[in-house]
Amino acid sequence: MASDLRNPEGVITCEADDEGKLGADAGILPRERDSLEPDKRTLKLSARTGWSSIVLAMLMASPSQAIENGGESSFLEALPVVLTVSRVPAVRADLPGAVTILDERLIRATGYRDLGRLLRLVPGMQTGQERGNSYWVTYHGLGKDYPNQVQILVDGRSVYSPAYMDASSHTGALALAIEDIERIEVLRGSDFATYGSNGYLGLVNIVTRHSRDESRANIRLTAGQRGVGDIVARASVQGEDLGMRVTAQSIGDDGFSGLSDSRRIGSVNLRADWRLGSTDWLLLTASHTSARRGMGYPDTLFNGSGLRDETTRAQHARVTWRRDIGPAESVEFSAHHGQERIVDEWTVHSEPPMVPLELAVNANNASRWTSLEVQHRFPATDDLQLAWGAEWRQDSLRAPILFYRQGTQQRDMARLYGNMVWRLDPEWLLNASVLAERVSGLPTRIAPRAFLIWQPTPGFSGRLGYTRAYHQPSIAEQKADSRLIHPSFGLLQRRLLADPSVRAQRIDVIEGGVLFSESGAGTLDVRVFHETVTGLIRRIPIDIPAENPLQAAVQAFLGSSSWQNYPRRVRLSGIEYEWHSPRYGGSQFLLTHSLVHTSGGSAAIRRGVASHTASLTWLQDWNGWHSSATLFRRGRMDASTGFLPGYQYMVPAVTQLDASVWREFNIGGHHGEVRLTGLNLLRSRQEVAYNPVQRAMGNRIPNVASRSVYASMSLEF
């Protein structure tokens, strides 16, 4: 008998049906099963709105009959009834927090080639590009130079690499084809109680397609402006108890106009789902990636960010075994290993009237990580679902430029967590979690999360909750000692010097929300929040005594810095919401809006948070043709990289438009698609600044997000 395994790698473990596939409502408490009848289980993809749209949506919120689709396929299907948020399967209305789902059809409709751009469709995400081959991603700002507070997962597997102080760097180089993605689940808020410190302020889980959902091979070719050239080939094989998919891709472009930011990424991904028996499943994922990225700017001071190519080679493998013990009960074990090597070299030199000299910079690094995880989910009673688990992870990083004479850095981490979902009565639900995390050399941190959820009717859910989360200092934030040393002249600069007293930053969140779903009014999700950050880790300038006159001269220009805890509390309060309209006449609209007020911090900290973000997406059918258009807005903020002591720069507000139009066809029984996509169709604007260059250029803008138009064709065979 054929089998299926859906998302075992991401804490969603469900009972298998008669064909071995996981039941959508397995493990759901009785109240939820009753609410999942066909006319009431259409929880559509969250969308976005402004204040006026919320009022409009509420006025429209009256019972009505389901909208007929006339046999046409919707851009957005019903949301999955289980989500990787609390490690216990739950319908969206039962989740402890606000969750945005970007499903396969929306992802496809945008025509986007990168994950970072898709996250613009999530309310509260403040994103941008300093250059064409990387993304700057934060949730509610506070990311500044190295945004590292959002956890990014692929099928529940963390893509965090010790080599990156900012985890979001990987959003531009993930070894993952867009075609492999089934949906993206985004928890808007803290998820320390489930995933630990990397889930400090936001969680993104990319769920890939199950190998048994595909039986054909397909290929996509893309070409366009700025050297866009992609080839993606995918093939699947099926057996009685085994499904396997291999995806090979080569993607690349020349980046933004006038910048050295080209990229070429080649990768091979494997996913295999294997049924071992009537109750046992095995999942294997593996990848190999080779990437080259253009870096730097011309004529920077001392050539401190010189033009060069950075190359990356990375591999990973993960195996997950799951046993279904009974209805809604399972045990799961997983092991994961990854490694990455980055080569990044260039030469710095002095400027007149200083003594002429040159110095080779070696920013090469190599990292490895290994993790083991166990999870057990079971029903204690008909109304109480429990889950517990443990994880161990070891990271190692060798980066001579960051750790002067310290050799390879190693860090061990251990986590123990528990979660419960308790149906108190037909209208009330309690969802609670707690996690303890121990990182070598740092104190153990314990943090809870608890949400009380009210569900008076099948289409309405109100939630009120409290969350505490910690973000542990990274290896660099805790141990960095970066020096430039000339073989003849000695020490030239101590660029970074870690403060050993730096401690984990903490966030306490009180939030409330409403999820409303009605066939005639669409789906409205509102989140009101008050977030208090204690001990914010921030990079600040410090004074280090010079050992020689040349060092004094260099540090007078470039300065030195360290990561330290901000002594005052920083508060973020606001509201964010998304609205997904019903479909009328082939049209559908998705609106998002987020308003954030920052208080308690310094002016520099407050400038690092955009007061608002918004997006409006229009999806349309045109008698065989299809189109999408997204208008994006991000408020004025200090979005920048390249720390420069004493320098601050505000990036003006960004308003931009993307659009895509496509048509599907069939030739000889082979399904295909032709598409034209345009990005940044409005006036080109700066999204993220690079401080050293921006200061040198004054009011001129050295890096604008260029317009890009590209065409693609795909074919199944």
XYZ file of C-alpha atoms in Angstrom:
717
model
C 0.000 0.000 0.000
C 1.400 3.399 -0.936
C 2.260 5.744 1.898
C 2.706 9.427 2.571
C 4.399 11.469 5.250
C 3.529 15.122 5.611
C 5.941 17.403 7.408
C 7.348 14.953 9.970
C 10.368 17.158 10.182
C 8.482 20.093 11.555
C 6.741 18.904 14.741
C 3.456 18.291 12.924
C 2.859 14.572 13.364
C -0.541 13.260 12.364
C -2.349 9.972 12.146
C -2.050 8.182 8.815
C -5.210 7.516 6.826
C -6.120 4.363 4.927
C -3.603 5.178 2.193
C -0.809 5.990 4.585
C -1.287 9.751 4.196
C -1.568 11.942 7.240
C -5.086 12.928 8.159
C -5.591 16.680 8.232
C -7.555 16.546 11.475
C -5.522 13.875 13.247
C -4.799 14.923 16.799
C -7.288 17.792 16.691
C -9.410 18.082 19.808
C -13.152 17.241 19.485
C -14.339 20.863 19.335
C -12.140 21.446 16.275
C -13.213 18.301 14.429
C -16.810 19.421 14.707
C -15.926 22.785 13.204
C -14.144 21.365 10.174
C -17.207 20.530 8.121
C -16.866 21.521 4.444
C -18.815 24.738 4.819
C -16.801 25.921 7.818
C -13.217 24.799 7.306
C -12.285 27.318 4.620
C -9.705 29.300 6.534
C -8.178 31.249 3.687
C -4.752 32.787 3.418
C -4.278 35.787 5.624
C -4.208 39.104 3.903
C -3.503 42.646 4.866
C -5.421 45.834 5.479
C -5.361 49.350 6.812
C -7.635 50.959 9.395
C -10.380 51.707 6.900
C -10.264 48.169 5.535
C -10.702 46.711 9.024
C -13.835 48.764 9.496
C -15.033 47.738 6.035
C -14.349 44.068 6.715
C -16.213 44.188 10.019
C -19.192 45.856 8.380
C -19.174 43.084 5.792
C -19.007 40.404 8.503
C -22.476 38.918 8.201
C -23.524 35.344 7.517
C -23.757 34.579 3.822
C -23.650 31.630 1.511
C -20.392 30.287 0.193
C -19.222 31.918 -2.997
C -19.432 29.742 -6.043
C -16.153 29.339 -7.884
C -17.766 28.211 -11.099
C -15.334 25.323 -11.364
C -12.349 27.665 -11.585
C -9.363 27.012 -9.338
C -8.828 29.633 -6.668
C -5.513 31.366 -6.276
C -5.606 30.512 -2.584
C -7.019 27.276 -1.261
C -8.197 26.573 2.283
C -5.452 26.857 4.844
C -3.997 23.635 6.227
C -5.599 22.676 9.502
C -2.270 21.856 11.158
C 0.639 24.263 11.548
C 4.188 24.097 12.899
C 3.893 26.596 15.720
C 3.380 24.845 19.061
C 4.448 21.269 18.123
C 0.855 20.118 18.642
C -1.420 19.894 15.568
C -4.053 22.616 15.651
C -6.427 24.443 13.410
C -5.445 28.046 12.869
C -8.041 29.318 15.335
C -6.352 27.332 18.149
C -2.825 28.644 17.620
C -0.995 30.623 20.334
C -0.412 33.730 18.264
C -0.931 35.342 14.881
C 0.150 33.246 11.895
C 0.416 34.188 8.231
C 0.313 31.457 5.592
C 1.799 32.037 2.142
C 0.490 29.065 0.213
C 1.801 27.487 -2.960
C -0.592 29.312 -5.265
C 0.159 32.743 -3.851
C 3.902 32.068 -4.031
C 3.498 31.001 -7.639
C 1.273 33.984 -8.479
C 3.906 36.536 -7.431
C 6.528 35.213 -9.842
C 9.196 35.924 -7.203
C 12.543 34.136 -7.274
C 13.569 34.809 -3.632
C 12.233 34.101 -0.156
C 13.153 37.545 1.142
C 10.783 39.235 -1.279
C 7.920 36.911 -0.327
C 8.248 38.036 3.296
C 7.129 41.516 2.237
C 3.632 40.025 2.151
C 3.729 39.392 5.921
C 2.437 42.202 8.183
C 5.107 43.514 10.542
C 8.052 42.256 8.488
C 10.413 45.147 7.708
C 12.554 44.018 4.798
C 14.816 45.470 2.131
C 17.928 44.974 0.013
C 21.241 46.765 0.356
C 22.367 44.906 -2.773
C 20.725 42.556 -5.202
C 22.160 39.307 -3.825
C 21.067 39.547 -0.172
C 18.095 40.564 1.958
C 17.789 42.496 5.204
C 14.885 40.979 7.179
C 13.515 41.999 10.573
C 10.211 41.754 12.391
C 9.317 45.120 13.962
C 12.794 46.450 13.250
C 15.558 46.523 15.899
C 17.711 44.468 13.518
C 20.149 47.249 12.581
C 23.512 46.017 11.283
C 22.990 42.275 11.651
C 19.320 41.204 11.869
C 19.440 37.830 13.646
C 16.225 37.676 15.636
C 14.014 35.807 13.134
C 14.265 32.013 13.039
C 14.176 30.560 9.519
C 13.358 26.860 9.144
C 13.035 24.515 6.189
C 10.693 21.657 7.098
C 11.384 22.387 10.753
C 15.169 22.379 10.200
C 16.996 25.534 11.227
C 19.066 27.113 8.439
C 20.980 29.179 10.973
C 24.715 29.032 10.331
C 27.294 30.096 12.946
C 29.176 31.853 10.135
C 26.417 34.453 9.770
C 25.830 36.936 12.536
C 22.604 37.751 10.712
C 20.522 34.657 9.973
C 18.569 36.556 7.317
C 21.623 36.486 5.043
C 20.517 33.010 4.091
C 17.259 34.264 2.589
C 19.230 35.273 -0.503
C 21.144 32.012 -0.791
C 18.849 29.236 0.436
C 19.463 26.070 -1.554
C 15.778 25.728 -2.281
C 13.815 26.043 -5.506
C 10.580 28.016 -5.351
C 8.854 25.050 -7.048
C 9.696 22.830 -4.069
C 7.778 25.021 -1.611
C 4.287 23.946 -0.572
C 3.694 26.859 1.799
C 5.452 29.258 4.150
C 4.195 29.564 7.726
C 5.127 32.735 9.599
C 4.488 33.202 13.310
C 4.323 36.933 13.924
C 5.757 37.143 17.421
C 8.110 35.251 19.703
C 8.427 31.452 19.612
C 11.194 30.849 22.163
C 8.863 28.456 24.012
C 8.975 26.128 21.001
C 12.255 26.742 19.131
C 14.522 28.567 21.569
C 16.527 31.759 21.232
C 16.652 31.894 17.438
C 12.857 32.266 17.502
C 13.190 35.390 19.611
C 11.093 37.677 17.424
C 9.508 35.833 14.532
C 9.504 32.342 13.035
C 9.479 31.426 9.332
C 8.969 27.759 8.445
C 9.278 26.831 4.761
C 7.331 23.621 4.183
C 8.427 21.740 1.072
C 6.222 19.575 -1.124
C 5.925 15.909 -0.229
C 7.733 13.707 -2.736
C 4.620 11.560 -3.280
C 2.602 14.609 -4.316
C 4.550 14.711 -7.587
C 4.806 12.103 -10.291
C 6.278 14.052 -13.200
C 9.473 15.817 -14.107
C 9.475 19.516 -14.916
C 11.849 22.229 -16.018
C 11.777 26.024 -15.794
C 13.866 28.489 -17.806
C 14.053 32.158 -16.819
C 15.825 35.048 -18.565
C 15.608 38.807 -18.333
C 17.131 42.184 -17.506
C 20.269 42.550 -15.424
C 21.547 39.161 -16.505
C 18.728 37.126 -14.984
C 19.244 33.510 -16.002
C 17.790 30.518 -14.145
C 17.489 26.827 -14.936
C 15.499 24.625 -12.564
C 14.989 20.908 -13.219
C 12.982 18.595 -10.970
C 12.308 14.859 -11.189
C 10.293 12.506 -8.973
C 10.187 8.734 -8.760
C 7.532 6.676 -7.007
C 7.546 3.171 -5.596
C 5.115 1.203 -3.500
C 6.650 2.439 -0.241
C 9.095 5.096 -1.439
C 8.792 8.543 -2.942
C 11.842 10.553 -4.006
C 12.426 13.970 -5.566
C 15.642 15.502 -6.885
C 15.839 19.208 -7.727
C 18.823 20.775 -9.478
C 19.005 24.481 -10.141
C 21.314 27.226 -11.305
C 20.080 30.744 -10.611
C 21.837 34.018 -11.184
C 21.707 37.684 -12.133
C 23.860 40.815 -12.227
C 22.128 42.465 -9.270
C 21.400 46.188 -9.120
C 22.593 48.686 -11.692
C 25.988 50.184 -10.860
C 26.829 47.718 -8.077
C 29.113 44.713 -7.830
C 26.383 42.407 -6.542
C 26.020 39.630 -9.068
C 25.226 36.115 -7.912
C 25.335 32.609 -9.256
C 23.960 29.814 -7.066
C 23.982 26.158 -8.015
C 22.345 23.529 -5.844
C 21.071 19.972 -5.758
C 18.346 18.981 -3.288
C 17.085 15.517 -2.423
C 13.954 14.536 -0.530
C 12.973 10.891 0.063
C 9.917 9.654 1.986
C 9.997 5.960 2.841
C 7.381 3.808 4.511
C 9.089 1.198 6.716
C 5.940 -0.535 7.910
C 2.369 0.073 8.941
C 3.399 2.559 11.660
C 6.918 3.703 10.748
C 8.159 6.337 8.312
C 11.589 7.647 7.378
C 12.367 11.011 5.822
C 15.722 11.955 4.297
C 16.676 15.407 3.028
C 20.076 16.463 1.725
C 21.556 19.303 -0.302
C 24.755 20.616 -1.827
C 25.152 24.296 -2.663
C 27.842 26.286 -4.419
C 27.431 30.058 -4.597
C 29.354 33.098 -5.804
C 28.330 36.623 -4.816
C 29.747 39.963 -5.880
C 30.660 42.064 -2.850
C 32.026 45.470 -1.977
C 32.056 49.004 -3.364
C 34.699 50.868 -5.384
C 36.816 53.610 -3.810
C 35.832 53.009 -0.175
C 38.070 54.468 2.531
C 41.216 52.304 2.807
C 39.416 49.931 0.418
C 37.703 48.693 3.575
C 34.934 47.113 1.513
C 36.857 46.346 -1.635
C 35.402 44.821 -4.774
C 35.680 41.024 -4.758
C 33.755 37.774 -5.146
C 32.681 35.787 -2.112
C 32.254 32.044 -2.645
C 30.308 29.582 -0.511
C 30.115 25.809 -0.489
C 27.609 24.171 1.848
C 26.167 20.717 2.456
C 23.518 19.346 4.771
C 21.804 16.034 5.500
C 18.916 15.245 7.815
C 17.138 12.006 8.662
C 13.849 11.770 10.573
C 12.177 8.602 11.831
C 8.615 8.604 13.114
C 6.435 5.928 14.662
C 2.684 6.329 14.995
C 1.809 4.594 18.257
C -1.912 5.232 18.082
C -4.511 7.857 17.202
C -2.924 11.284 17.782
C 0.186 9.744 19.397
C 3.630 9.526 17.841
C 7.319 9.494 18.649
C 9.863 11.161 16.392
C 13.670 11.220 16.248
C 15.815 13.326 13.924
C 19.506 13.913 13.302
C 20.942 16.755 11.255
C 24.453 17.701 10.158
C 25.582 20.648 8.068
C 28.780 22.378 7.073
C 29.719 25.516 5.219
C 32.901 27.128 3.945
C 33.116 30.764 2.843
C 36.062 32.325 1.001
C 36.155 36.127 1.196
C 39.485 37.889 0.559
C 40.627 41.336 -0.554
C 43.316 43.942 0.134
C 43.124 47.150 2.165
C 45.562 50.021 1.727
C 46.383 53.348 3.299
C 45.366 56.777 2.007
C 47.593 59.882 1.680
C 49.115 61.474 3.691
C 49.524 58.245 5.664
C 52.471 55.897 5.195
C 51.880 53.774 2.047
C 51.024 50.204 2.955
C 48.877 47.277 1.865
C 47.389 44.462 3.890
C 45.632 41.300 2.760
C 42.306 40.716 4.504
C 41.322 37.112 5.114
C 37.631 36.920 6.024
C 37.443 33.213 5.226
C 35.539 31.004 7.639
C 34.367 27.440 8.059
C 31.500 26.205 10.197
C 29.858 22.924 11.162
C 26.733 22.089 13.104
C 25.144 18.879 14.343
C 21.808 18.429 16.088
C 19.756 15.593 17.583
C 16.097 15.888 18.513
C 13.374 13.719 20.032
C 9.668 14.514 20.332
C 6.683 12.688 21.805
C 3.085 13.756 21.224
C 0.130 12.070 22.894
C -3.423 12.709 24.148
C -3.686 12.706 27.945
C -7.493 12.812 27.716
C -10.043 13.514 25.012
C -9.711 17.222 25.809
C -5.988 17.460 26.599
C -3.204 17.074 24.037
C 0.418 17.051 25.249
C 3.829 17.166 23.607
C 7.351 17.205 24.967
C 10.753 17.070 23.394
C 14.461 17.676 23.726
C 17.173 18.953 21.392
C 20.954 19.044 21.465
C 22.999 21.071 19.012
C 26.706 21.753 18.623
C 28.078 24.617 16.516
C 31.708 25.172 15.583
C 33.156 28.154 13.751
C 36.662 28.936 12.565
C 36.974 32.590 11.523
C 40.433 34.111 12.141
C 39.217 37.611 11.278
C 36.660 37.466 14.114
C 38.576 35.514 16.754
C 42.194 36.676 16.963
C 44.393 33.746 18.037
C 41.385 31.936 19.520
C 41.195 29.056 17.061
C 37.954 27.225 16.368
C 35.030 28.321 18.515
C 32.606 25.671 19.724
C 29.232 26.029 21.398
C 26.868 23.399 22.779
C 23.170 24.012 23.262
C 20.503 21.866 24.945
C 16.747 22.444 25.050
C 13.842 20.764 26.828
C 10.292 21.825 26.031
C 6.692 20.929 26.734
C 3.345 22.008 25.306
C -0.297 21.414 26.097
C -3.565 22.194 24.357
C -6.486 21.898 26.769
C -10.125 22.208 25.698
C -11.640 23.707 28.863
C -15.167 23.669 27.438
C -16.727 24.017 23.966
C -15.903 27.744 23.818
C -12.597 28.018 25.704
C -9.137 26.655 24.938
C -5.833 26.983 26.807
C -2.607 26.656 24.798
C 0.531 26.763 26.960
C 4.237 25.993 26.468
C 7.486 26.227 28.392
C 11.096 25.772 27.252
C 14.406 25.587 29.108
C 17.567 26.372 27.138
C 21.172 25.953 28.181
C 24.007 27.379 26.062
C 27.595 26.594 27.038
C 29.109 29.397 29.069
C 25.765 31.130 29.621
C 23.033 30.797 32.271
C 20.058 28.496 31.714
C 17.005 30.380 30.471
C 13.419 29.257 31.107
C 10.531 30.981 29.376
C 6.773 30.330 29.188
C 3.988 31.104 26.754
C 0.265 30.926 27.538
C -2.776 31.847 25.435
C -6.435 31.731 26.386
C -8.614 31.368 23.294
C -12.359 32.075 23.072
C -14.397 30.514 20.256
C -18.095 31.357 20.640
C -18.859 30.495 16.996
C -17.043 28.416 14.332
C -16.020 31.528 12.387
C -14.740 33.643 15.284
C -11.757 33.219 17.583
C -10.406 35.694 20.129
C -7.059 35.227 21.854
C -5.203 36.814 24.768
C -1.709 35.732 25.678
C 1.639 36.350 27.323
C 5.053 35.290 26.023
C 8.567 35.594 27.407
C 11.544 34.971 25.139
C 15.329 35.250 25.259
C 17.903 35.831 22.554
C 21.281 34.407 23.523
C 24.385 36.301 22.367
C 25.885 34.812 19.216
C 29.410 33.412 19.268
C 30.662 36.643 17.688
C 28.744 38.872 20.102
C 30.209 36.937 23.012
C 33.818 36.321 21.920
C 34.789 38.504 18.936
C 38.269 40.037 18.838
C 38.869 41.373 15.329
C 42.264 42.952 14.560
C 44.054 44.208 11.474
C 47.782 43.523 11.825
C 50.455 44.502 9.306
C 53.538 42.247 9.224
C 55.867 45.273 9.365
C 53.918 48.027 11.132
C 52.085 45.895 13.694
C 48.536 46.461 14.930
C 46.514 48.867 12.757
C 43.010 48.501 14.179
C 40.986 46.590 16.749
C 37.703 46.617 14.876
C 35.640 44.481 17.250
C 36.196 43.611 20.881
C 33.555 41.506 22.615
C 32.303 42.382 26.071
C 32.364 39.146 28.131
C 29.597 40.523 30.353
C 27.058 40.664 27.500
C 23.967 38.670 28.448
C 20.854 37.388 26.735
C 18.312 40.013 25.798
C 14.737 39.384 26.929
C 11.363 40.258 25.512
C 8.026 40.143 27.336
C 4.965 40.277 25.107
C 1.329 40.841 25.969
C -0.932 40.491 22.969
C -4.523 40.067 21.958
C -6.070 39.190 18.671
C -9.090 38.231 16.651
C -9.428 35.746 13.796
C -12.670 36.106 11.853
C -13.593 33.963 8.863
C -16.853 34.180 6.915
C -17.391 33.071 3.337
C -19.022 36.358 2.337
C -16.496 38.617 4.054
C -13.224 36.760 3.766
C -10.735 36.283 6.589
C -9.582 38.988 8.982
C -6.730 38.507 11.453
C -5.902 41.315 13.904
C -2.986 41.392 16.369
C -2.583 44.066 19.063
C 0.718 43.869 20.934
C 2.898 45.435 23.607
C 6.504 44.195 23.549
C 9.063 45.117 26.223
C 12.721 44.438 25.406
C 15.199 44.277 28.292
C 18.954 44.241 27.704
C 18.806 44.834 23.941
C 22.127 43.713 22.421
C 23.435 46.542 20.280
C 26.733 47.471 18.672
C 28.256 50.640 20.091
C 31.545 52.528 19.605
C 34.214 52.058 22.265
C 37.623 53.611 22.960
C 40.625 51.284 22.817
C 44.084 52.704 23.621
C 46.355 52.694 20.568
C 49.602 50.735 20.704
C 51.330 52.809 18.010
C 50.800 56.098 16.121
C 49.629 54.376 12.945
C 46.917 52.517 14.844
C 45.824 55.791 16.414
C 45.477 57.348 12.950
C 43.518 54.410 11.517
C 41.166 54.145 14.488
C 40.532 57.875 14.344
C 38.892 57.231 10.961
C 37.338 53.797 11.489
C 36.891 53.499 15.248
C 36.301 50.392 17.332
C 33.103 48.797 18.546
C 31.600 46.173 20.815
C 28.247 44.509 21.483
C 26.728 45.514 24.787
C 23.352 45.401 26.509
C 21.337 48.604 26.333
C 20.659 49.693 29.948
C 17.067 50.864 29.426
C 13.947 49.017 28.375
C 12.667 49.435 24.839
C 8.926 49.177 24.228
C 7.116 48.472 20.985
C 3.338 48.804 20.866
C 0.987 48.641 17.951
C -1.479 46.825 15.786
C -1.123 44.746 12.656
C -3.736 43.033 10.587
C -4.329 41.159 7.397
C -7.470 40.692 5.369
C -8.065 38.178 2.632
C -11.100 39.005 0.553
C -13.483 36.434 -0.872
C -13.207 35.905 -4.596
C -15.572 37.840 -6.841
C -15.566 37.424 -10.616
C -12.032 36.074 -10.715
C -10.684 38.875 -8.487
C -9.161 38.543 -5.051
C -7.427 41.076 -2.805
C -4.959 40.687 0.040
C -4.175 43.638 2.282
C -1.735 44.028 5.161
C -0.921 46.889 7.481
C 1.279 47.255 10.551
C 1.602 50.262 12.867
C 4.407 50.287 15.459
C 5.167 52.889 18.135
C 8.588 52.702 19.803
C 9.330 54.227 23.203
C 11.825 53.954 26.039
C 14.914 53.638 23.879
C 17.344 56.210 22.563
C 16.616 58.173 19.419
C 19.048 55.911 17.543
C 17.105 52.800 18.579
C 13.753 54.350 17.728
C 15.036 55.260 14.261
C 15.701 51.557 13.647
C 11.961 50.778 13.588
C 9.675 51.771 10.714
C 6.441 53.218 12.042
C 4.422 51.397 9.399
C 4.493 48.784 6.659
C 1.718 47.844 4.255
C 1.029 45.806 1.148
C -1.865 45.363 -1.251
C -1.984 42.360 -3.589
C -4.503 42.001 -6.415
C -4.974 38.577 -8.008
C -7.028 38.340 -11.210
C -8.182 35.826 -13.827
C -8.567 37.164 -17.404
C -10.242 34.496 -19.556
C -7.312 32.103 -19.560
C -4.695 34.639 -18.506
C -3.797 35.339 -14.872
C -2.103 38.270 -13.176
C -0.877 39.513 -9.820
C 0.162 42.973 -8.673
C 1.604 43.903 -5.276
C 2.039 47.434 -3.958
C 4.453 47.554 -1.006
C 5.113 50.369 1.466
C 7.696 50.662 4.257
C 8.071 53.741 6.412
C 11.202 55.817 6.933
C 13.804 54.068 9.110
C 17.497 53.568 9.816
C 17.873 50.405 7.741
C 21.591 49.970 7.210
C 24.605 47.664 7.285
C 28.293 48.409 7.755
C 28.565 49.761 11.308
C 30.247 53.155 11.431
C 30.770 54.691 14.888
C 28.882 57.941 15.332
C 27.151 57.821 11.941
C 23.404 57.475 11.461
C 21.377 57.648 8.294
C 17.642 57.479 7.697
C 16.503 55.630 4.582
C 13.457 57.436 3.145
C 10.117 55.669 2.951
C 9.923 53.029 0.223
C 6.925 52.510 -2.061
C 7.287 49.902 -4.780
C 5.206 47.869 -7.236
C 5.697 44.312 -8.526
C 3.545 42.561 -11.129
C 3.354 39.237 -12.920
C 1.187 37.934 -15.775
C 1.065 34.344 -16.982
C -0.825 31.816 -19.042
C -1.001 28.061 -18.708
C -1.124 25.694 -21.680
C -1.197 22.006 -22.573
C 0.752 20.481 -25.461
C 0.368 16.798 -26.091
C -0.725 16.178 -22.533
C 2.179 18.178 -21.092
C 1.244 21.067 -18.816
C 3.220 24.281 -19.176
C 3.275 27.965 -18.351
C 4.673 31.180 -19.834
C 5.144 34.184 -17.550
C 6.379 37.785 -17.520
C 7.329 39.366 -14.174
C 8.426 42.887 -13.292
C 9.967 44.022 -9.997
C 10.458 47.572 -8.711
C 8.276 49.002 -11.454
C 7.964 52.405 -9.786
C 10.856 54.814 -9.376
C 14.006 53.012 -8.200
C 14.732 53.778 -4.554
C 17.220 52.916 -1.875
C 15.961 50.264 0.567
C 18.956 49.618 2.840
C 22.066 51.794 3.161
C 25.706 50.772 3.460
C 26.992 53.299 5.982
C 30.683 53.721 4.995
C 29.757 54.497 1.390
C 26.672 56.515 2.271
C 28.674 58.832 4.528
C 31.226 59.422 1.791
C 28.521 60.257 -0.772
C 26.482 62.591 1.417
C 23.024 63.117 -0.047
C 23.708 61.030 -3.150
C 22.372 57.465 -3.218
C 24.972 54.808 -4.150
C 22.641 51.801 -4.158
C 19.108 51.809 -5.512
C 16.937 48.747 -6.005
C 16.882 48.550 -9.789
C 13.943 47.608 -11.958
C 14.026 44.025 -13.188
C 11.833 42.394 -15.839
C 12.198 38.722 -16.686
C 10.325 36.027 -18.592
C 10.030 32.360 -17.756
C 8.669 29.183 -19.274
C 8.017 25.919 -17.463
C 6.955 22.517 -18.750
C 5.989 19.210 -17.151
C 6.741 15.942 -18.896
